[in-house]
């Protein structure tokens, strides 16, 4: 059976990324390296920082400008600390590799026209360490069927689905007719920092979606940053078949 590039990439990256890697050679750049999901935040001086958690930042020492220019995006990064003994919430790191995750903002519900506008094809949210809510972002490892290599799958997080709860969403998938083939995974992230920021934190985000076995829902605890950065980034995608 055909195995497409995006399946190979996510299999290679996710299956082979322990949080701490060890190698025998002192010259190996991956020795004592870590792989994490981060937010790439551009700075006014053309530099950038990486938000590792809600409170921890990474400062790249070997890259002066962001590979994603002035766009704030979620990304997978492999790095090593320049000083393993340092204890700080802002630490210098050397980046071994970095790859962006398709990053979007929620779309507004079209009501009864949601199926027509955003699709309702089955999709799964995979319970995995890369499925995480932090730094005002919801990052998801998703799974669905992929057939035609040229087909684009549209994945959206639909807001305003519950007038009594602004933190409830629907994850919508439009396969554009590409509903047969092998199961494969991809990553996608949504910037939720534009949501109302309550006095108490974190907030509880509820996600509803149509899976291959019927309707499902889950909840995430999320701390918002409160800013409204433009997160519609379509440059280097972790899976070039997710829109």
PDB file of C-alpha atoms in Angstrom:
ATOM      1  CA  UNK A   1       0.000   0.000   0.000  1.00  0.00           C
ATOM      2  CA  UNK A   2       1.091   3.543  -0.619  1.00  0.00           C
ATOM      3  CA  UNK A   3       2.451   5.402   2.360  1.00  0.00           C
ATOM      4  CA  UNK A   4       2.413   9.137   1.934  1.00  0.00           C
ATOM      5  CA  UNK A   5       5.054  11.549   3.120  1.00  0.00           C
ATOM      6  CA  UNK A   6       2.918  13.058   5.869  1.00  0.00           C
ATOM      7  CA  UNK A   7       2.327   9.624   7.414  1.00  0.00           C
ATOM      8  CA  UNK A   8       6.041   8.909   7.357  1.00  0.00           C
ATOM      9  CA  UNK A   9       6.856  12.253   8.928  1.00  0.00           C
ATOM     10  CA  UNK A  10       4.470  12.000  11.821  1.00  0.00           C
ATOM     11  CA  UNK A  11       5.420   8.379  12.420  1.00  0.00           C
ATOM     12  CA  UNK A  12       9.100   9.254  12.435  1.00  0.00           C
ATOM     13  CA  UNK A  13       8.799  12.399  14.520  1.00  0.00           C
ATOM     14  CA  UNK A  14       6.282  11.249  17.111  1.00  0.00           C
ATOM     15  CA  UNK A  15       7.401   7.655  17.520  1.00  0.00           C
ATOM     16  CA  UNK A  16      11.078   8.562  17.707  1.00  0.00           C
ATOM     17  CA  UNK A  17      10.965  11.580  19.993  1.00  0.00           C
ATOM     18  CA  UNK A  18      11.559  10.645  23.611  1.00  0.00           C
ATOM     19  CA  UNK A  19      11.592  13.643  25.897  1.00  0.00           C
ATOM     20  CA  UNK A  20      15.222  12.950  26.682  1.00  0.00           C
ATOM     21  CA  UNK A  21      17.487  11.362  24.115  1.00  0.00           C
ATOM     22  CA  UNK A  22      20.904   9.871  24.837  1.00  0.00           C
ATOM     23  CA  UNK A  23      23.702   9.038  22.431  1.00  0.00           C
ATOM     24  CA  UNK A  24      27.166   7.573  22.811  1.00  0.00           C
ATOM     25  CA  UNK A  25      29.113  10.261  20.964  1.00  0.00           C
ATOM     26  CA  UNK A  26      29.989  13.529  22.674  1.00  0.00           C
ATOM     27  CA  UNK A  27      29.858  15.215  19.268  1.00  0.00           C
ATOM     28  CA  UNK A  28      26.305  14.136  18.544  1.00  0.00           C
ATOM     29  CA  UNK A  29      24.086  17.272  18.473  1.00  0.00           C
ATOM     30  CA  UNK A  30      21.135  15.218  19.727  1.00  0.00           C
ATOM     31  CA  UNK A  31      22.890  14.159  22.902  1.00  0.00           C
ATOM     32  CA  UNK A  32      20.969  15.380  25.956  1.00  0.00           C
ATOM     33  CA  UNK A  33      18.354  16.900  23.670  1.00  0.00           C
ATOM     34  CA  UNK A  34      14.650  17.376  24.257  1.00  0.00           C
ATOM     35  CA  UNK A  35      11.676  17.445  21.899  1.00  0.00           C
ATOM     36  CA  UNK A  36       8.726  19.651  22.801  1.00  0.00           C
ATOM     37  CA  UNK A  37       5.687  21.470  21.474  1.00  0.00           C
ATOM     38  CA  UNK A  38       6.280  25.222  21.781  1.00  0.00           C
ATOM     39  CA  UNK A  39       4.904  28.578  20.686  1.00  0.00           C
ATOM     40  CA  UNK A  40       7.248  30.514  18.402  1.00  0.00           C
ATOM     41  CA  UNK A  41       6.863  34.172  19.418  1.00  0.00           C
ATOM     42  CA  UNK A  42       8.467  36.842  17.161  1.00  0.00           C
ATOM     43  CA  UNK A  43      10.085  39.821  18.902  1.00  0.00           C
ATOM     44  CA  UNK A  44      10.269  43.478  17.847  1.00  0.00           C
ATOM     45  CA  UNK A  45      14.040  43.214  17.192  1.00  0.00           C
ATOM     46  CA  UNK A  46      13.442  40.460  14.579  1.00  0.00           C
ATOM     47  CA  UNK A  47      14.485  37.834  17.102  1.00  0.00           C
ATOM     48  CA  UNK A  48      12.167  35.250  18.609  1.00  0.00           C
ATOM     49  CA  UNK A  49      11.462  33.266  21.743  1.00  0.00           C
ATOM     50  CA  UNK A  50       9.903  29.877  22.355  1.00  0.00           C
ATOM     51  CA  UNK A  51       7.195  29.524  24.978  1.00  0.00           C
ATOM     52  CA  UNK A  52       7.756  26.064  26.414  1.00  0.00           C
ATOM     53  CA  UNK A  53       4.946  26.227  28.990  1.00  0.00           C
ATOM     54  CA  UNK A  54       2.691  28.899  30.441  1.00  0.00           C
ATOM     55  CA  UNK A  55       5.661  30.224  32.430  1.00  0.00           C
ATOM     56  CA  UNK A  56       8.864  28.904  30.815  1.00  0.00           C
ATOM     57  CA  UNK A  57      10.662  30.497  27.847  1.00  0.00           C
ATOM     58  CA  UNK A  58      13.501  29.265  25.652  1.00  0.00           C
ATOM     59  CA  UNK A  59      15.917  31.760  24.043  1.00  0.00           C
ATOM     60  CA  UNK A  60      17.629  30.355  20.904  1.00  0.00           C
ATOM     61  CA  UNK A  61      21.365  31.033  20.916  1.00  0.00           C
ATOM     62  CA  UNK A  62      22.124  29.665  17.444  1.00  0.00           C
ATOM     63  CA  UNK A  63      19.255  31.286  15.513  1.00  0.00           C
ATOM     64  CA  UNK A  64      18.837  35.051  15.466  1.00  0.00           C
ATOM     65  CA  UNK A  65      15.685  35.263  13.343  1.00  0.00           C
ATOM     66  CA  UNK A  66      12.607  33.061  13.223  1.00  0.00           C
ATOM     67  CA  UNK A  67      12.287  30.657  10.276  1.00  0.00           C
ATOM     68  CA  UNK A  68       8.608  31.669  10.263  1.00  0.00           C
ATOM     69  CA  UNK A  69       9.405  35.395  10.026  1.00  0.00           C
ATOM     70  CA  UNK A  70       6.899  37.555  11.908  1.00  0.00           C
ATOM     71  CA  UNK A  71       4.279  34.842  12.405  1.00  0.00           C
ATOM     72  CA  UNK A  72       3.432  33.366  15.794  1.00  0.00           C
ATOM     73  CA  UNK A  73       2.956  29.618  15.383  1.00  0.00           C
ATOM     74  CA  UNK A  74       3.026  26.392  17.315  1.00  0.00           C
ATOM     75  CA  UNK A  75       5.933  24.132  16.438  1.00  0.00           C
ATOM     76  CA  UNK A  76       7.774  20.942  17.245  1.00  0.00           C
ATOM     77  CA  UNK A  77      11.337  21.700  18.303  1.00  0.00           C
ATOM     78  CA  UNK A  78      14.309  19.596  19.279  1.00  0.00           C
ATOM     79  CA  UNK A  79      16.804  21.481  21.434  1.00  0.00           C
ATOM     80  CA  UNK A  80      19.426  21.201  24.123  1.00  0.00           C
ATOM     81  CA  UNK A  81      20.032  23.539  27.024  1.00  0.00           C
ATOM     82  CA  UNK A  82      23.230  25.573  26.767  1.00  0.00           C
ATOM     83  CA  UNK A  83      23.605  25.157  30.519  1.00  0.00           C
ATOM     84  CA  UNK A  84      21.935  22.070  31.984  1.00  0.00           C
ATOM     85  CA  UNK A  85      22.537  23.283  35.530  1.00  0.00           C
ATOM     86  CA  UNK A  86      20.779  26.634  35.111  1.00  0.00           C
ATOM     87  CA  UNK A  87      17.537  27.038  37.031  1.00  0.00           C
ATOM     88  CA  UNK A  88      15.455  29.797  35.471  1.00  0.00           C
ATOM     89  CA  UNK A  89      12.138  30.385  33.708  1.00  0.00           C
ATOM     90  CA  UNK A  90      14.069  31.841  30.739  1.00  0.00           C
ATOM     91  CA  UNK A  91      16.900  29.631  29.456  1.00  0.00           C
ATOM     92  CA  UNK A  92      19.270  29.755  26.489  1.00  0.00           C
ATOM     93  CA  UNK A  93      19.069  26.776  24.135  1.00  0.00           C
ATOM     94  CA  UNK A  94      20.604  25.457  20.927  1.00  0.00           C
ATOM     95  CA  UNK A  95      18.002  24.372  18.382  1.00  0.00           C
ATOM     96  CA  UNK A  96      18.751  21.136  16.502  1.00  0.00           C
ATOM     97  CA  UNK A  97      15.620  21.256  14.363  1.00  0.00           C
ATOM     98  CA  UNK A  98      12.250  22.980  14.332  1.00  0.00           C
ATOM     99  CA  UNK A  99       9.124  22.331  12.257  1.00  0.00           C
ATOM    100  CA  UNK A 100       5.932  24.349  12.373  1.00  0.00           C
ATOM    101  CA  UNK A 101       2.492  22.956  13.096  1.00  0.00           C
ATOM    102  CA  UNK A 102      -0.467  24.146  11.038  1.00  0.00           C
ATOM    103  CA  UNK A 103      -1.769  26.956  13.267  1.00  0.00           C
ATOM    104  CA  UNK A 104      -5.222  28.548  12.962  1.00  0.00           C
ATOM    105  CA  UNK A 105      -7.764  30.592  14.859  1.00  0.00           C
ATOM    106  CA  UNK A 106     -11.330  29.372  15.483  1.00  0.00           C
ATOM    107  CA  UNK A 107     -14.051  30.050  12.929  1.00  0.00           C
ATOM    108  CA  UNK A 108     -17.545  31.246  13.813  1.00  0.00           C
ATOM    109  CA  UNK A 109     -20.438  28.813  13.664  1.00  0.00           C
ATOM    110  CA  UNK A 110     -22.708  28.971  10.632  1.00  0.00           C
ATOM    111  CA  UNK A 111     -25.541  27.375  12.601  1.00  0.00           C
ATOM    112  CA  UNK A 112     -27.571  24.919  10.557  1.00  0.00           C
ATOM    113  CA  UNK A 113     -25.101  25.350   7.688  1.00  0.00           C
ATOM    114  CA  UNK A 114     -22.099  24.016   9.624  1.00  0.00           C
ATOM    115  CA  UNK A 115     -22.117  20.675   7.784  1.00  0.00           C
ATOM    116  CA  UNK A 116     -22.129  22.406   4.408  1.00  0.00           C
ATOM    117  CA  UNK A 117     -19.546  25.039   5.324  1.00  0.00           C
ATOM    118  CA  UNK A 118     -17.126  23.080   7.521  1.00  0.00           C
ATOM    119  CA  UNK A 119     -17.922  19.423   6.761  1.00  0.00           C
ATOM    120  CA  UNK A 120     -18.765  16.616   9.159  1.00  0.00           C
ATOM    121  CA  UNK A 121     -16.415  13.822   8.117  1.00  0.00           C
ATOM    122  CA  UNK A 122     -15.129  11.567  10.908  1.00  0.00           C
ATOM    123  CA  UNK A 123     -11.920  12.424  12.705  1.00  0.00           C
ATOM    124  CA  UNK A 124     -10.226  11.245  15.882  1.00  0.00           C
ATOM    125  CA  UNK A 125      -8.328  13.159  18.561  1.00  0.00           C
ATOM    126  CA  UNK A 126      -5.394  11.004  19.625  1.00  0.00           C
ATOM    127  CA  UNK A 127      -4.490  10.910  23.310  1.00  0.00           C
ATOM    128  CA  UNK A 128      -0.798  11.680  23.129  1.00  0.00           C
ATOM    129  CA  UNK A 129       1.786  14.011  24.671  1.00  0.00           C
ATOM    130  CA  UNK A 130       1.529  16.337  21.659  1.00  0.00           C
ATOM    131  CA  UNK A 131      -2.221  16.720  22.276  1.00  0.00           C
ATOM    132  CA  UNK A 132      -2.004  19.517  24.794  1.00  0.00           C
ATOM    133  CA  UNK A 133      -3.630  22.778  25.928  1.00  0.00           C
ATOM    134  CA  UNK A 134      -1.142  25.421  27.060  1.00  0.00           C
ATOM    135  CA  UNK A 135      -0.024  29.001  26.422  1.00  0.00           C
ATOM    136  CA  UNK A 136      -3.503  29.825  25.100  1.00  0.00           C
ATOM    137  CA  UNK A 137      -3.251  27.194  22.353  1.00  0.00           C
ATOM    138  CA  UNK A 138      -4.968  23.877  21.773  1.00  0.00           C
ATOM    139  CA  UNK A 139      -2.638  21.523  19.907  1.00  0.00           C
ATOM    140  CA  UNK A 140      -4.112  18.257  18.624  1.00  0.00           C
ATOM    141  CA  UNK A 141      -2.804  15.060  17.129  1.00  0.00           C
ATOM    142  CA  UNK A 142      -5.613  14.050  14.787  1.00  0.00           C
ATOM    143  CA  UNK A 143      -6.298  10.813  12.921  1.00  0.00           C
ATOM    144  CA  UNK A 144      -8.428  10.125   9.867  1.00  0.00           C
ATOM    145  CA  UNK A 145      -8.416   8.274   6.531  1.00  0.00           C
ATOM    146  CA  UNK A 146      -6.219   9.592   3.732  1.00  0.00           C
ATOM    147  CA  UNK A 147      -6.488   8.384   0.150  1.00  0.00           C
ATOM    148  CA  UNK A 148      -5.749  10.660  -2.807  1.00  0.00           C
ATOM    149  CA  UNK A 149      -2.301  12.248  -2.282  1.00  0.00           C
ATOM    150  CA  UNK A 150      -3.385  15.579  -3.773  1.00  0.00           C
ATOM    151  CA  UNK A 151      -6.520  15.909  -1.619  1.00  0.00           C
ATOM    152  CA  UNK A 152      -6.584  18.609   1.043  1.00  0.00           C
ATOM    153  CA  UNK A 153      -8.347  18.014   4.349  1.00  0.00           C
ATOM    154  CA  UNK A 154      -9.857  21.063   6.045  1.00  0.00           C
ATOM    155  CA  UNK A 155      -9.911  20.972   9.856  1.00  0.00           C
ATOM    156  CA  UNK A 156     -11.549  23.800  11.801  1.00  0.00           C
ATOM    157  CA  UNK A 157     -12.431  24.579  15.385  1.00  0.00           C
ATOM    158  CA  UNK A 158     -15.913  26.099  15.325  1.00  0.00           C
ATOM    159  CA  UNK A 159     -16.881  28.613  18.015  1.00  0.00           C
ATOM    160  CA  UNK A 160     -20.275  29.978  19.116  1.00  0.00           C
ATOM    161  CA  UNK A 161     -21.830  26.508  19.153  1.00  0.00           C
ATOM    162  CA  UNK A 162     -23.271  26.974  22.648  1.00  0.00           C
ATOM    163  CA  UNK A 163     -24.659  30.435  23.508  1.00  0.00           C
ATOM    164  CA  UNK A 164     -24.325  29.621  27.211  1.00  0.00           C
ATOM    165  CA  UNK A 165     -20.665  28.589  27.028  1.00  0.00           C
ATOM    166  CA  UNK A 166     -18.114  30.581  24.972  1.00  0.00           C
ATOM    167  CA  UNK A 167     -15.505  27.908  25.744  1.00  0.00           C
ATOM    168  CA  UNK A 168     -17.336  25.095  23.942  1.00  0.00           C
ATOM    169  CA  UNK A 169     -16.295  24.230  20.379  1.00  0.00           C
ATOM    170  CA  UNK A 170     -16.846  21.725  17.594  1.00  0.00           C
ATOM    171  CA  UNK A 171     -13.892  20.194  15.763  1.00  0.00           C
ATOM    172  CA  UNK A 172     -14.998  19.938  12.141  1.00  0.00           C
ATOM    173  CA  UNK A 173     -13.369  17.945   9.345  1.00  0.00           C
ATOM    174  CA  UNK A 174     -14.026  18.319   5.628  1.00  0.00           C
ATOM    175  CA  UNK A 175     -12.214  15.557   3.736  1.00  0.00           C
ATOM    176  CA  UNK A 176     -13.345  17.003   0.389  1.00  0.00           C
ATOM    177  CA  UNK A 177     -14.402  13.523  -0.710  1.00  0.00           C
ATOM    178  CA  UNK A 178     -11.128  11.870   0.356  1.00  0.00           C
ATOM    179  CA  UNK A 179     -12.798   9.455   2.781  1.00  0.00           C
ATOM    180  CA  UNK A 180     -11.153   6.167   1.757  1.00  0.00           C
ATOM    181  CA  UNK A 181      -7.625   4.976   2.377  1.00  0.00           C
ATOM    182  CA  UNK A 182      -5.275   4.315   5.248  1.00  0.00           C
ATOM    183  CA  UNK A 183      -5.556   5.822   8.693  1.00  0.00           C
ATOM    184  CA  UNK A 184      -2.876   8.433   9.252  1.00  0.00           C
ATOM    185  CA  UNK A 185      -2.066  11.184  11.735  1.00  0.00           C
ATOM    186  CA  UNK A 186      -1.308  14.891  11.522  1.00  0.00           C
ATOM    187  CA  UNK A 187      -0.918  17.825  13.906  1.00  0.00           C
ATOM    188  CA  UNK A 188      -2.938  21.027  14.056  1.00  0.00           C
ATOM    189  CA  UNK A 189      -3.067  23.888  16.564  1.00  0.00           C
ATOM    190  CA  UNK A 190      -5.609  26.584  17.382  1.00  0.00           C
ATOM    191  CA  UNK A 191      -4.887  29.948  18.987  1.00  0.00           C
ATOM    192  CA  UNK A 192      -7.561  30.585  21.632  1.00  0.00           C
ATOM    193  CA  UNK A 193      -5.944  33.655  23.180  1.00  0.00           C
ATOM    194  CA  UNK A 194      -8.696  35.820  21.701  1.00  0.00           C
ATOM    195  CA  UNK A 195     -11.280  34.273  24.027  1.00  0.00           C
ATOM    196  CA  UNK A 196     -12.659  36.237  26.989  1.00  0.00           C
ATOM    197  CA  UNK A 197     -10.152  35.965  29.814  1.00  0.00           C
ATOM    198  CA  UNK A 198     -11.892  35.336  33.138  1.00  0.00           C
ATOM    199  CA  UNK A 199     -10.492  36.319  36.507  1.00  0.00           C
ATOM    200  CA  UNK A 200      -9.977  32.688  37.421  1.00  0.00           C
ATOM    201  CA  UNK A 201      -7.547  30.561  35.448  1.00  0.00           C
ATOM    202  CA  UNK A 202      -7.328  28.038  33.889  1.00  0.00           C
ATOM    203  CA  UNK A 203     -10.543  27.862  31.900  1.00  0.00           C
ATOM    204  CA  UNK A 204     -12.144  24.593  30.824  1.00  0.00           C
ATOM    205  CA  UNK A 205     -12.383  24.100  27.059  1.00  0.00           C
ATOM    206  CA  UNK A 206     -14.943  21.600  25.763  1.00  0.00           C
ATOM    207  CA  UNK A 207     -14.461  20.010  22.334  1.00  0.00           C
ATOM    208  CA  UNK A 208     -17.158  18.036  20.474  1.00  0.00           C
ATOM    209  CA  UNK A 209     -16.462  16.086  17.295  1.00  0.00           C
ATOM    210  CA  UNK A 210     -17.688  13.283  15.046  1.00  0.00           C
ATOM    211  CA  UNK A 211     -15.461  10.210  15.340  1.00  0.00           C
ATOM    212  CA  UNK A 212     -15.518   6.963  13.380  1.00  0.00           C
ATOM    213  CA  UNK A 213     -17.610   5.461  16.194  1.00  0.00           C
ATOM    214  CA  UNK A 214     -20.013   8.367  16.684  1.00  0.00           C
ATOM    215  CA  UNK A 215     -20.157  11.639  18.598  1.00  0.00           C
ATOM    216  CA  UNK A 216     -17.469  12.308  21.196  1.00  0.00           C
ATOM    217  CA  UNK A 217     -16.444  15.120  23.516  1.00  0.00           C
ATOM    218  CA  UNK A 218     -13.575  15.935  25.832  1.00  0.00           C
ATOM    219  CA  UNK A 219     -12.370  18.801  27.994  1.00  0.00           C
ATOM    220  CA  UNK A 220      -9.038  20.564  28.456  1.00  0.00           C
ATOM    221  CA  UNK A 221      -7.815  22.978  31.106  1.00  0.00           C
ATOM    222  CA  UNK A 222      -6.274  25.993  29.369  1.00  0.00           C
ATOM    223  CA  UNK A 223      -4.510  29.105  30.629  1.00  0.00           C
ATOM    224  CA  UNK A 224      -4.934  32.087  28.293  1.00  0.00           C
ATOM    225  CA  UNK A 225      -2.290  34.713  27.625  1.00  0.00           C
ATOM    226  CA  UNK A 226      -4.901  37.320  26.805  1.00  0.00           C
ATOM    227  CA  UNK A 227      -3.328  38.621  23.577  1.00  0.00           C
ATOM    228  CA  UNK A 228      -4.914  38.234  20.161  1.00  0.00           C
ATOM    229  CA  UNK A 229      -2.004  37.392  17.880  1.00  0.00           C
ATOM    230  CA  UNK A 230      -2.733  36.479  14.268  1.00  0.00           C
ATOM    231  CA  UNK A 231      -2.209  32.730  14.130  1.00  0.00           C
ATOM    232  CA  UNK A 232      -3.377  31.835  10.630  1.00  0.00           C
ATOM    233  CA  UNK A 233      -0.057  30.492   9.370  1.00  0.00           C
ATOM    234  CA  UNK A 234       0.220  28.502   6.154  1.00  0.00           C
ATOM    235  CA  UNK A 235       3.980  28.339   5.617  1.00  0.00           C
ATOM    236  CA  UNK A 236       5.891  25.204   6.536  1.00  0.00           C
ATOM    237  CA  UNK A 237       3.274  22.700   7.643  1.00  0.00           C
ATOM    238  CA  UNK A 238       3.968  19.605   9.668  1.00  0.00           C
ATOM    239  CA  UNK A 239       1.407  17.898   7.473  1.00  0.00           C
ATOM    240  CA  UNK A 240       1.118  19.577   4.106  1.00  0.00           C
ATOM    241  CA  UNK A 241      -2.270  18.016   3.562  1.00  0.00           C
ATOM    242  CA  UNK A 242      -4.080  19.695   6.449  1.00  0.00           C
ATOM    243  CA  UNK A 243      -5.777  23.037   5.887  1.00  0.00           C
TER     244      UNK A 243
END
